[in-house]
């Protein structure tokens, strides 16, 4: 089993990678780049699954570490860095959520202008 500090370091790296991908996602939202957005969402999914696995591993390791005594300063420093990275990630995700809602609202307005009220809209999809 990995030591708790190693797991926290790995979690920190994954959260930082997630932050980078969320910034790519933000750029894609602003540029209306569907392909870049799709790639960012896929990468976020992969990183989220990796983070969930690490978090489970951390929980398992923490049980054994706590039984041995208090956490050393290194663990506290890693936890502080991880908390800050998660706060940064939450801020970027909130901005991305607002950008996505704005884009959706714009799309709905354009669609309302193009489709008469008494007609139902035609659904179009991109071939995959």
Short mmCIF file of N, CA, C and O in Angstrom, two decimals:
data_model
loop_
_atom_site.label_atom_id
_atom_site.label_comp_id
_atom_site.label_asym_id
_atom_site.label_seq_id
_atom_site.Cartn_x
_atom_site.Cartn_y
_atom_site.Cartn_z
N UNK A 1 0.85 -1.19 0.00
CA UNK A 1 0.00 0.00 0.00
C UNK A 1 0.89 1.25 0.00
O UNK A 1 1.90 1.30 0.69
N UNK A 2 0.50 2.24 -0.77
CA UNK A 2 1.26 3.49 -0.80
C UNK A 2 1.14 4.20 0.54
O UNK A 2 0.15 4.07 1.23
N UNK A 3 2.13 5.00 0.84
CA UNK A 3 2.05 5.81 2.04
C UNK A 3 1.09 6.96 1.78
O UNK A 3 0.89 7.39 0.64
N UNK A 4 0.52 7.46 2.85
CA UNK A 4 -0.47 8.53 2.75
C UNK A 4 0.07 9.75 2.02
O UNK A 4 -0.61 10.34 1.19
N UNK A 5 1.29 10.14 2.31
CA UNK A 5 1.88 11.31 1.65
C UNK A 5 1.98 11.11 0.13
O UNK A 5 1.72 12.04 -0.64
N UNK A 6 2.33 9.90 -0.30
CA UNK A 6 2.42 9.61 -1.73
C UNK A 6 1.05 9.71 -2.39
O UNK A 6 0.92 10.20 -3.51
N UNK A 7 0.04 9.23 -1.70
CA UNK A 7 -1.31 9.27 -2.24
C UNK A 7 -1.79 10.71 -2.34
O UNK A 7 -2.37 11.12 -3.35
N UNK A 8 -1.54 11.50 -1.29
CA UNK A 8 -1.93 12.92 -1.31
C UNK A 8 -1.22 13.66 -2.44
O UNK A 8 -1.82 14.50 -3.11
N UNK A 9 0.05 13.35 -2.65
CA UNK A 9 0.80 13.98 -3.73
C UNK A 9 0.19 13.61 -5.09
O UNK A 9 0.03 14.46 -5.96
N UNK A 10 -0.18 12.35 -5.25
CA UNK A 10 -0.81 11.92 -6.50
C UNK A 10 -2.15 12.60 -6.69
O UNK A 10 -2.49 13.02 -7.81
N UNK A 11 -2.92 12.73 -5.61
CA UNK A 11 -4.21 13.42 -5.70
C UNK A 11 -4.01 14.88 -6.10
O UNK A 11 -4.75 15.41 -6.94
N UNK A 12 -3.02 15.51 -5.51
CA UNK A 12 -2.72 16.91 -5.85
C UNK A 12 -2.39 17.05 -7.33
O UNK A 12 -2.88 17.96 -8.00
N UNK A 13 -1.59 16.14 -7.86
CA UNK A 13 -1.24 16.18 -9.28
C UNK A 13 -2.47 16.01 -10.16
O UNK A 13 -2.63 16.71 -11.17
N UNK A 14 -3.36 15.10 -9.79
CA UNK A 14 -4.57 14.87 -10.58
C UNK A 14 -5.48 16.10 -10.52
O UNK A 14 -6.04 16.51 -11.54
N UNK A 15 -5.62 16.70 -9.35
CA UNK A 15 -6.46 17.90 -9.23
C UNK A 15 -5.86 19.04 -10.05
O UNK A 15 -6.59 19.77 -10.73
N UNK A 16 -4.56 19.17 -10.03
CA UNK A 16 -3.91 20.21 -10.86
C UNK A 16 -4.12 19.92 -12.34
O UNK A 16 -4.35 20.85 -13.13
N UNK A 17 -4.05 18.65 -12.74
CA UNK A 17 -4.34 18.29 -14.13
C UNK A 17 -5.79 18.62 -14.47
O UNK A 17 -6.08 19.13 -15.57
N UNK A 18 -6.70 18.34 -13.54
CA UNK A 18 -8.11 18.67 -13.75
C UNK A 18 -8.29 20.17 -13.93
O UNK A 18 -9.07 20.62 -14.78
N UNK A 19 -7.57 20.94 -13.14
CA UNK A 19 -7.65 22.40 -13.25
C UNK A 19 -7.19 22.86 -14.63
O UNK A 19 -7.83 23.71 -15.26
N UNK A 20 -6.11 22.27 -15.12
CA UNK A 20 -5.62 22.61 -16.46
C UNK A 20 -6.66 22.26 -17.52
O UNK A 20 -6.94 23.06 -18.42
N UNK A 21 -7.26 21.08 -17.42
CA UNK A 21 -8.27 20.66 -18.39
C UNK A 21 -9.50 21.56 -18.31
O UNK A 21 -10.09 21.90 -19.33
N UNK A 22 -9.87 21.97 -17.10
CA UNK A 22 -11.02 22.87 -16.97
C UNK A 22 -10.74 24.23 -17.59
O UNK A 22 -11.66 24.86 -18.13
N UNK A 23 -9.51 24.65 -17.56
CA UNK A 23 -9.15 25.90 -18.24
C UNK A 23 -9.22 25.73 -19.76
O UNK A 23 -9.63 26.63 -20.47
N UNK A 24 -8.82 24.53 -20.24
CA UNK A 24 -8.98 24.23 -21.68
C UNK A 24 -10.45 24.24 -22.03
O UNK A 24 -10.85 24.75 -23.08
N UNK A 25 -11.25 23.66 -21.15
CA UNK A 25 -12.69 23.63 -21.37
C UNK A 25 -13.25 25.05 -21.45
O UNK A 25 -14.08 25.35 -22.29
N UNK A 26 -12.75 25.90 -20.58
CA UNK A 26 -13.19 27.30 -20.57
C UNK A 26 -12.86 27.98 -21.90
O UNK A 26 -13.69 28.68 -22.48
N UNK A 27 -11.65 27.75 -22.39
CA UNK A 27 -11.25 28.32 -23.68
C UNK A 27 -12.15 27.78 -24.80
O UNK A 27 -12.53 28.53 -25.70
N UNK A 28 -12.47 26.51 -24.74
CA UNK A 28 -13.34 25.91 -25.76
C UNK A 28 -14.74 26.50 -25.70
O UNK A 28 -15.36 26.74 -26.74
N UNK A 29 -15.25 26.74 -24.49
CA UNK A 29 -16.57 27.35 -24.35
C UNK A 29 -16.59 28.76 -24.93
O UNK A 29 -17.53 29.13 -25.64
N UNK A 30 -15.57 29.52 -24.64
CA UNK A 30 -15.50 30.90 -25.15
C UNK A 30 -15.38 30.91 -26.67
O UNK A 30 -16.01 31.74 -27.34
N UNK A 31 -14.62 29.96 -27.21
CA UNK A 31 -14.40 29.90 -28.66
C UNK A 31 -15.48 29.12 -29.40
O UNK A 31 -15.43 29.01 -30.62
N UNK A 32 -16.45 28.56 -28.67
CA UNK A 32 -17.47 27.71 -29.27
C UNK A 32 -16.85 26.57 -30.07
O UNK A 32 -17.31 26.20 -31.15
N UNK A 33 -15.78 25.99 -29.54
CA UNK A 33 -15.07 24.90 -30.19
C UNK A 33 -15.59 23.57 -29.63
O UNK A 33 -15.14 23.10 -28.59
N UNK A 34 -16.53 22.98 -30.33
CA UNK A 34 -17.20 21.77 -29.87
C UNK A 34 -16.22 20.60 -29.74
O UNK A 34 -16.29 19.83 -28.77
N UNK A 35 -15.31 20.44 -30.68
CA UNK A 35 -14.36 19.33 -30.63
C UNK A 35 -13.43 19.47 -29.43
O UNK A 35 -13.15 18.49 -28.74
N UNK A 36 -12.94 20.67 -29.18
CA UNK A 36 -12.07 20.89 -28.01
C UNK A 36 -12.85 20.68 -26.72
O UNK A 36 -12.33 20.13 -25.75
N UNK A 37 -14.10 21.10 -26.72
CA UNK A 37 -14.96 20.90 -25.55
C UNK A 37 -15.18 19.42 -25.30
O UNK A 37 -15.08 18.94 -24.16
N UNK A 38 -15.44 18.69 -26.35
CA UNK A 38 -15.64 17.24 -26.23
C UNK A 38 -14.39 16.56 -25.68
O UNK A 38 -14.47 15.70 -24.79
N UNK A 39 -13.23 16.95 -26.18
CA UNK A 39 -11.97 16.36 -25.70
C UNK A 39 -11.73 16.70 -24.23
O UNK A 39 -11.29 15.85 -23.46
N UNK A 40 -12.03 17.93 -23.85
CA UNK A 40 -11.85 18.34 -22.46
C UNK A 40 -12.78 17.57 -21.53
O UNK A 40 -12.36 17.12 -20.46
N UNK A 41 -14.01 17.39 -21.94
CA UNK A 41 -14.97 16.65 -21.12
C UNK A 41 -14.53 15.19 -20.97
O UNK A 41 -14.61 14.62 -19.87
N UNK A 42 -14.04 14.61 -22.03
CA UNK A 42 -13.57 13.22 -21.97
C UNK A 42 -12.37 13.10 -21.02
O UNK A 42 -12.31 12.19 -20.18
N UNK A 43 -11.44 14.04 -21.14
CA UNK A 43 -10.26 14.03 -20.28
C UNK A 43 -10.66 14.26 -18.82
O UNK A 43 -10.11 13.63 -17.91
N UNK A 44 -11.63 15.14 -18.59
CA UNK A 44 -12.11 15.38 -17.23
C UNK A 44 -12.70 14.10 -16.63
O UNK A 44 -12.49 13.81 -15.45
N UNK A 45 -13.40 13.35 -17.43
CA UNK A 45 -13.96 12.09 -16.96
C UNK A 45 -12.87 11.11 -16.54
O UNK A 45 -12.97 10.48 -15.48
N UNK A 46 -11.83 11.00 -17.36
CA UNK A 46 -10.72 10.11 -17.03
C UNK A 46 -10.04 10.54 -15.73
O UNK A 46 -9.77 9.71 -14.86
N UNK A 47 -9.79 11.83 -15.60
CA UNK A 47 -9.13 12.34 -14.41
C UNK A 47 -10.02 12.21 -13.17
O UNK A 47 -9.52 11.91 -12.08
N UNK A 48 -11.31 12.41 -13.34
CA UNK A 48 -12.23 12.26 -12.22
C UNK A 48 -12.26 10.82 -11.70
O UNK A 48 -12.29 10.59 -10.49
N UNK A 49 -12.23 9.88 -12.62
CA UNK A 49 -12.19 8.48 -12.20
C UNK A 49 -10.88 8.16 -11.48
O UNK A 49 -10.87 7.45 -10.47
N UNK A 50 -9.78 8.69 -11.99
CA UNK A 50 -8.48 8.48 -11.33
C UNK A 50 -8.48 9.10 -9.93
O UNK A 50 -7.97 8.50 -8.98
N UNK A 51 -9.07 10.28 -9.82
CA UNK A 51 -9.14 10.95 -8.52
C UNK A 51 -10.00 10.17 -7.54
O UNK A 51 -9.65 10.04 -6.36
N UNK A 52 -11.09 9.63 -7.99
CA UNK A 52 -11.97 8.82 -7.13
C UNK A 52 -11.22 7.59 -6.62
O UNK A 52 -11.35 7.23 -5.44
N UNK A 53 -10.45 6.95 -7.47
CA UNK A 53 -9.69 5.77 -7.06
C UNK A 53 -8.63 6.16 -6.03
O UNK A 53 -8.44 5.46 -5.02
N UNK A 54 -7.94 7.27 -6.27
CA UNK A 54 -6.94 7.74 -5.31
C UNK A 54 -7.57 8.12 -3.98
O UNK A 54 -7.00 7.86 -2.92
N UNK A 55 -8.74 8.73 -4.04
CA UNK A 55 -9.43 9.13 -2.81
C UNK A 55 -9.80 7.90 -1.98
O UNK A 55 -9.66 7.90 -0.75
N UNK A 56 -10.24 6.85 -2.63
CA UNK A 56 -10.55 5.62 -1.91
C UNK A 56 -9.28 5.03 -1.29
O UNK A 56 -9.28 4.58 -0.15
N UNK A 57 -8.21 5.06 -2.06
CA UNK A 57 -6.93 4.57 -1.55
C UNK A 57 -6.46 5.42 -0.37
O UNK A 57 -5.94 4.90 0.62
N UNK A 58 -6.68 6.73 -0.44
CA UNK A 58 -6.29 7.63 0.65
C UNK A 58 -7.09 7.32 1.91
O UNK A 58 -6.55 7.28 3.02
N UNK A 59 -8.37 7.08 1.75
CA UNK A 59 -9.21 6.75 2.91
C UNK A 59 -8.72 5.47 3.59
O UNK A 59 -8.68 5.40 4.81
N UNK A 60 -8.37 4.49 2.79
CA UNK A 60 -7.86 3.24 3.35
C UNK A 60 -6.54 3.48 4.09
O UNK A 60 -6.36 2.99 5.21
N UNK A 61 -5.65 4.24 3.46
CA UNK A 61 -4.34 4.50 4.07
C UNK A 61 -4.47 5.37 5.32
O UNK A 61 -3.73 5.18 6.28
N UNK A 62 -5.41 6.30 5.31
CA UNK A 62 -5.58 7.21 6.45
C UNK A 62 -5.98 6.45 7.70
O UNK A 62 -5.59 6.82 8.81
N UNK A 63 -6.73 5.39 7.56
CA UNK A 63 -7.13 4.60 8.72
C UNK A 63 -5.91 4.04 9.44
O UNK A 63 -5.84 4.03 10.65
N UNK A 64 -4.94 3.57 8.67
CA UNK A 64 -3.74 2.99 9.26
C UNK A 64 -2.81 4.07 9.81
O UNK A 64 -2.21 3.89 10.85
N UNK A 65 -2.71 5.20 9.09
CA UNK A 65 -1.85 6.30 9.54
C UNK A 65 -2.34 6.89 10.85
O UNK A 65 -1.57 7.17 11.74
N UNK A 66 -3.66 7.09 10.95
CA UNK A 66 -4.22 7.68 12.17
C UNK A 66 -4.02 6.79 13.37
O UNK A 66 -3.87 7.26 14.48
N UNK A 67 -3.99 5.49 13.15
CA UNK A 67 -3.78 4.56 14.26
C UNK A 67 -2.37 4.70 14.83
O UNK A 67 -2.13 4.41 15.99
N UNK A 68 -1.43 5.19 14.02
CA UNK A 68 -0.05 5.33 14.46
C UNK A 68 0.22 6.67 15.16
O UNK A 68 1.28 6.86 15.72
N UNK A 69 -0.68 7.61 15.12
CA UNK A 69 -0.47 8.90 15.76
C UNK A 69 -0.92 10.03 14.88
O UNK A 69 -1.64 9.85 13.91
N UNK A 70 -0.48 11.24 15.21
CA UNK A 70 -0.90 12.43 14.47
C UNK A 70 -0.15 12.54 13.14
O UNK A 70 0.94 11.99 12.99
N UNK A 71 -0.77 13.25 12.22
CA UNK A 71 -0.17 13.42 10.90
C UNK A 71 1.03 14.36 10.98
O UNK A 71 0.97 15.37 11.66
N UNK A 72 2.12 14.05 10.29
CA UNK A 72 3.28 14.94 10.31
C UNK A 72 3.02 16.22 9.51
O UNK A 72 2.03 16.33 8.79
N UNK A 73 3.91 17.17 9.66
CA UNK A 73 3.79 18.47 8.98
C UNK A 73 3.70 18.32 7.46
O UNK A 73 3.02 19.09 6.80
N UNK A 74 4.37 17.33 6.92
CA UNK A 74 4.35 17.12 5.46
C UNK A 74 2.93 16.82 5.00
O UNK A 74 2.46 17.35 3.99
N UNK A 75 2.22 16.00 5.77
CA UNK A 75 0.83 15.68 5.40
C UNK A 75 -0.05 16.92 5.47
O UNK A 75 -0.89 17.14 4.60
N UNK A 76 0.15 17.73 6.50
CA UNK A 76 -0.64 18.96 6.63
C UNK A 76 -0.37 19.91 5.47
O UNK A 76 -1.30 20.52 4.93
N UNK A 77 0.88 20.01 5.07
CA UNK A 77 1.22 20.87 3.93
C UNK A 77 0.57 20.37 2.65
O UNK A 77 0.00 21.15 1.87
N UNK A 78 0.63 19.06 2.43
CA UNK A 78 -0.01 18.48 1.25
C UNK A 78 -1.52 18.68 1.27
O UNK A 78 -2.13 18.99 0.25
N UNK A 79 -2.11 18.51 2.44
CA UNK A 79 -3.55 18.73 2.57
C UNK A 79 -3.92 20.18 2.27
O UNK A 79 -4.93 20.44 1.60
N UNK A 80 -3.11 21.12 2.75
CA UNK A 80 -3.37 22.54 2.46
C UNK A 80 -3.28 22.83 0.97
O UNK A 80 -4.11 23.54 0.41
N UNK A 81 -2.25 22.28 0.32
CA UNK A 81 -2.09 22.47 -1.13
C UNK A 81 -3.27 21.85 -1.88
O UNK A 81 -3.77 22.43 -2.84
N UNK A 82 -3.69 20.68 -1.43
CA UNK A 82 -4.82 20.00 -2.07
C UNK A 82 -6.10 20.80 -1.89
O UNK A 82 -6.88 20.97 -2.84
N UNK A 83 -6.32 21.32 -0.70
CA UNK A 83 -7.52 22.14 -0.45
C UNK A 83 -7.54 23.37 -1.36
O UNK A 83 -8.57 23.72 -1.92
N UNK A 84 -6.38 24.04 -1.50
CA UNK A 84 -6.31 25.23 -2.35
C UNK A 84 -6.56 24.87 -3.81
O UNK A 84 -7.28 25.57 -4.52
N UNK A 85 -5.99 23.76 -4.26
CA UNK A 85 -6.20 23.33 -5.65
C UNK A 85 -7.67 23.01 -5.90
O UNK A 85 -8.21 23.34 -6.96
N UNK A 86 -8.32 22.40 -4.93
CA UNK A 86 -9.75 22.09 -5.07
C UNK A 86 -10.57 23.37 -5.11
O UNK A 86 -11.51 23.49 -5.91
N UNK A 87 -10.22 24.36 -4.28
CA UNK A 87 -10.93 25.66 -4.33
C UNK A 87 -10.76 26.31 -5.71
O UNK A 87 -11.72 26.84 -6.28
N UNK A 88 -9.54 26.28 -6.24
CA UNK A 88 -9.29 26.85 -7.57
C UNK A 88 -10.11 26.10 -8.63
O UNK A 88 -10.70 26.72 -9.52
N UNK A 89 -10.17 24.79 -8.50
CA UNK A 89 -10.95 23.97 -9.43
C UNK A 89 -12.43 24.33 -9.36
O UNK A 89 -13.10 24.45 -10.38
N UNK A 90 -12.94 24.53 -8.16
CA UNK A 90 -14.35 24.90 -7.99
C UNK A 90 -14.64 26.24 -8.65
O UNK A 90 -15.69 26.41 -9.28
N UNK A 91 -13.72 27.20 -8.52
CA UNK A 91 -13.92 28.51 -9.15
C UNK A 91 -13.97 28.41 -10.66
O UNK A 91 -14.85 29.00 -11.31
N UNK A 92 -13.05 27.66 -11.25
CA UNK A 92 -13.03 27.50 -12.70
C UNK A 92 -14.27 26.76 -13.17
O UNK A 92 -14.89 27.12 -14.18
N UNK A 93 -14.67 25.72 -12.44
CA UNK A 93 -15.88 24.99 -12.81
C UNK A 93 -17.12 25.88 -12.74
O UNK A 93 -18.02 25.76 -13.58
N UNK A 94 -17.19 26.76 -11.76
CA UNK A 94 -18.34 27.68 -11.66
C UNK A 94 -18.37 28.62 -12.86
O UNK A 94 -19.42 28.86 -13.45
N UNK A 95 -17.21 29.13 -13.25
CA UNK A 95 -17.14 30.00 -14.43
C UNK A 95 -17.56 29.22 -15.68
O UNK A 95 -18.33 29.73 -16.50
N UNK A 96 -17.09 27.98 -15.81
CA UNK A 96 -17.46 27.16 -16.96
C UNK A 96 -18.96 26.89 -16.99
O UNK A 96 -19.58 26.88 -18.05
N UNK A 97 -19.53 26.64 -15.82
CA UNK A 97 -20.97 26.41 -15.74
C UNK A 97 -21.74 27.64 -16.23
O UNK A 97 -22.69 27.53 -17.01
N UNK A 98 -21.30 28.82 -15.80
CA UNK A 98 -21.96 30.05 -16.24
C UNK A 98 -21.80 30.27 -17.74
O UNK A 98 -22.75 30.69 -18.42
N UNK A 99 -20.61 29.98 -18.28
CA UNK A 99 -20.39 30.11 -19.72
C UNK A 99 -21.27 29.15 -20.51
O UNK A 99 -21.83 29.52 -21.54
N UNK A 100 -21.39 27.93 -20.02
CA UNK A 100 -22.23 26.94 -20.70
C UNK A 100 -23.70 27.38 -20.67
O UNK A 100 -24.41 27.26 -21.68
N UNK A 101 -24.16 27.88 -19.54
CA UNK A 101 -25.55 28.36 -19.44
C UNK A 101 -25.79 29.54 -20.38
O UNK A 101 -26.83 29.63 -21.01
N UNK A 102 -24.82 30.44 -20.45
CA UNK A 102 -24.93 31.59 -21.34
C UNK A 102 -25.01 31.14 -22.80
O UNK A 102 -25.83 31.63 -23.57
N UNK A 103 -24.17 30.19 -23.16
CA UNK A 103 -24.17 29.68 -24.52
C UNK A 103 -25.49 28.98 -24.85
O UNK A 103 -26.05 29.17 -25.94
N UNK A 104 -26.01 28.22 -23.91
CA UNK A 104 -27.29 27.55 -24.11
C UNK A 104 -28.43 28.55 -24.25
O UNK A 104 -29.30 28.40 -25.12
N UNK A 105 -28.42 29.59 -23.43
CA UNK A 105 -29.46 30.62 -23.52
C UNK A 105 -29.40 31.32 -24.88
O UNK A 105 -30.45 31.58 -25.50
N UNK A 106 -28.20 31.62 -25.35
CA UNK A 106 -28.05 32.24 -26.67
C UNK A 106 -28.58 31.32 -27.77
O UNK A 106 -29.30 31.76 -28.66
N UNK A 107 -28.24 30.05 -27.68
CA UNK A 107 -28.70 29.07 -28.68
C UNK A 107 -30.22 29.00 -28.69
O UNK A 107 -30.85 28.96 -29.76
N UNK A 108 -30.83 29.00 -27.54
CA UNK A 108 -32.29 28.96 -27.46
C UNK A 108 -32.91 30.21 -28.07
O UNK A 108 -33.94 30.12 -28.74
N UNK A 109 -32.31 31.36 -27.85
CA UNK A 109 -32.85 32.59 -28.43
C UNK A 109 -32.76 32.57 -29.95
O UNK A 109 -33.69 32.96 -30.64
N UNK A 110 -31.62 32.13 -30.45
CA UNK A 110 -31.45 32.05 -31.90
C UNK A 110 -32.44 31.05 -32.49
O UNK A 110 -33.07 31.32 -33.51
N UNK A 111 -32.60 29.92 -31.83
CA UNK A 111 -33.56 28.92 -32.29
C UNK A 111 -34.98 29.48 -32.29
O UNK A 111 -35.75 29.24 -33.23
N UNK A 112 -35.33 30.24 -31.27
CA UNK A 112 -36.67 30.84 -31.20
C UNK A 112 -36.89 31.83 -32.34
O UNK A 112 -38.01 31.95 -32.86
N UNK A 113 -35.84 32.51 -32.76
CA UNK A 113 -35.96 33.44 -33.88
C UNK A 113 -36.12 32.70 -35.21
O UNK A 113 -36.79 33.18 -36.11
N UNK A 114 -35.48 31.54 -35.31
CA UNK A 114 -35.49 30.80 -36.56
C UNK A 114 -36.72 29.91 -36.74
O UNK A 114 -37.10 29.60 -37.86
N UNK A 115 -37.32 29.50 -35.64
CA UNK A 115 -38.45 28.57 -35.70
C UNK A 115 -39.71 29.30 -35.25
O UNK A 115 -39.77 29.83 -34.15
N UNK A 116 -40.73 29.34 -36.10
CA UNK A 116 -41.98 29.99 -35.69
C UNK A 116 -42.57 29.32 -34.45
O UNK A 116 -42.35 28.13 -34.21
N UNK A 117 -43.31 30.08 -33.68
CA UNK A 117 -43.88 29.58 -32.42
C UNK A 117 -44.82 28.40 -32.62
O UNK A 117 -44.91 27.53 -31.77
N UNK A 118 -45.54 28.36 -33.74
CA UNK A 118 -46.51 27.29 -33.93
C UNK A 118 -45.88 26.01 -34.51
O UNK A 118 -46.56 25.02 -34.72
N UNK A 119 -44.59 26.02 -34.78
CA UNK A 119 -43.90 24.85 -35.32
C UNK A 119 -42.96 24.28 -34.25
O UNK A 119 -42.34 25.02 -33.51
N UNK A 120 -42.87 22.99 -34.21
CA UNK A 120 -41.91 22.39 -33.28
C UNK A 120 -40.53 22.41 -33.94
O UNK A 120 -40.42 22.24 -35.15
N UNK A 121 -39.49 22.59 -33.14
CA UNK A 121 -38.15 22.67 -33.72
C UNK A 121 -37.70 21.31 -34.27
O UNK A 121 -38.10 20.27 -33.77
N UNK A 122 -36.91 21.39 -35.30
CA UNK A 122 -36.32 20.19 -35.89
C UNK A 122 -35.04 19.90 -35.13
O UNK A 122 -34.21 20.78 -34.92
N UNK A 123 -34.88 18.67 -34.72
CA UNK A 123 -33.66 18.29 -34.01
C UNK A 123 -32.61 17.91 -35.01
O UNK A 123 -32.86 17.17 -35.95
N UNK A 124 -31.42 18.43 -34.80
CA UNK A 124 -30.29 18.10 -35.66
C UNK A 124 -29.20 17.54 -34.77
O UNK A 124 -29.00 17.99 -33.65
N UNK A 125 -28.50 16.55 -35.27
CA UNK A 125 -27.43 15.95 -34.51
C UNK A 125 -26.26 15.76 -35.43
O UNK A 125 -26.39 15.60 -36.64
N UNK A 126 -25.08 15.79 -34.84
CA UNK A 126 -23.86 15.59 -35.60
C UNK A 126 -23.57 14.10 -35.65
O UNK A 126 -23.72 13.39 -34.66
N UNK A 127 -23.17 13.61 -36.83
CA UNK A 127 -22.81 12.20 -36.95
C UNK A 127 -21.52 11.96 -36.20
O UNK A 127 -20.60 12.74 -36.24
N UNK A 128 -21.48 10.83 -35.51
CA UNK A 128 -20.28 10.50 -34.72
C UNK A 128 -19.46 9.48 -35.45
O UNK A 128 -19.90 8.62 -36.11
#
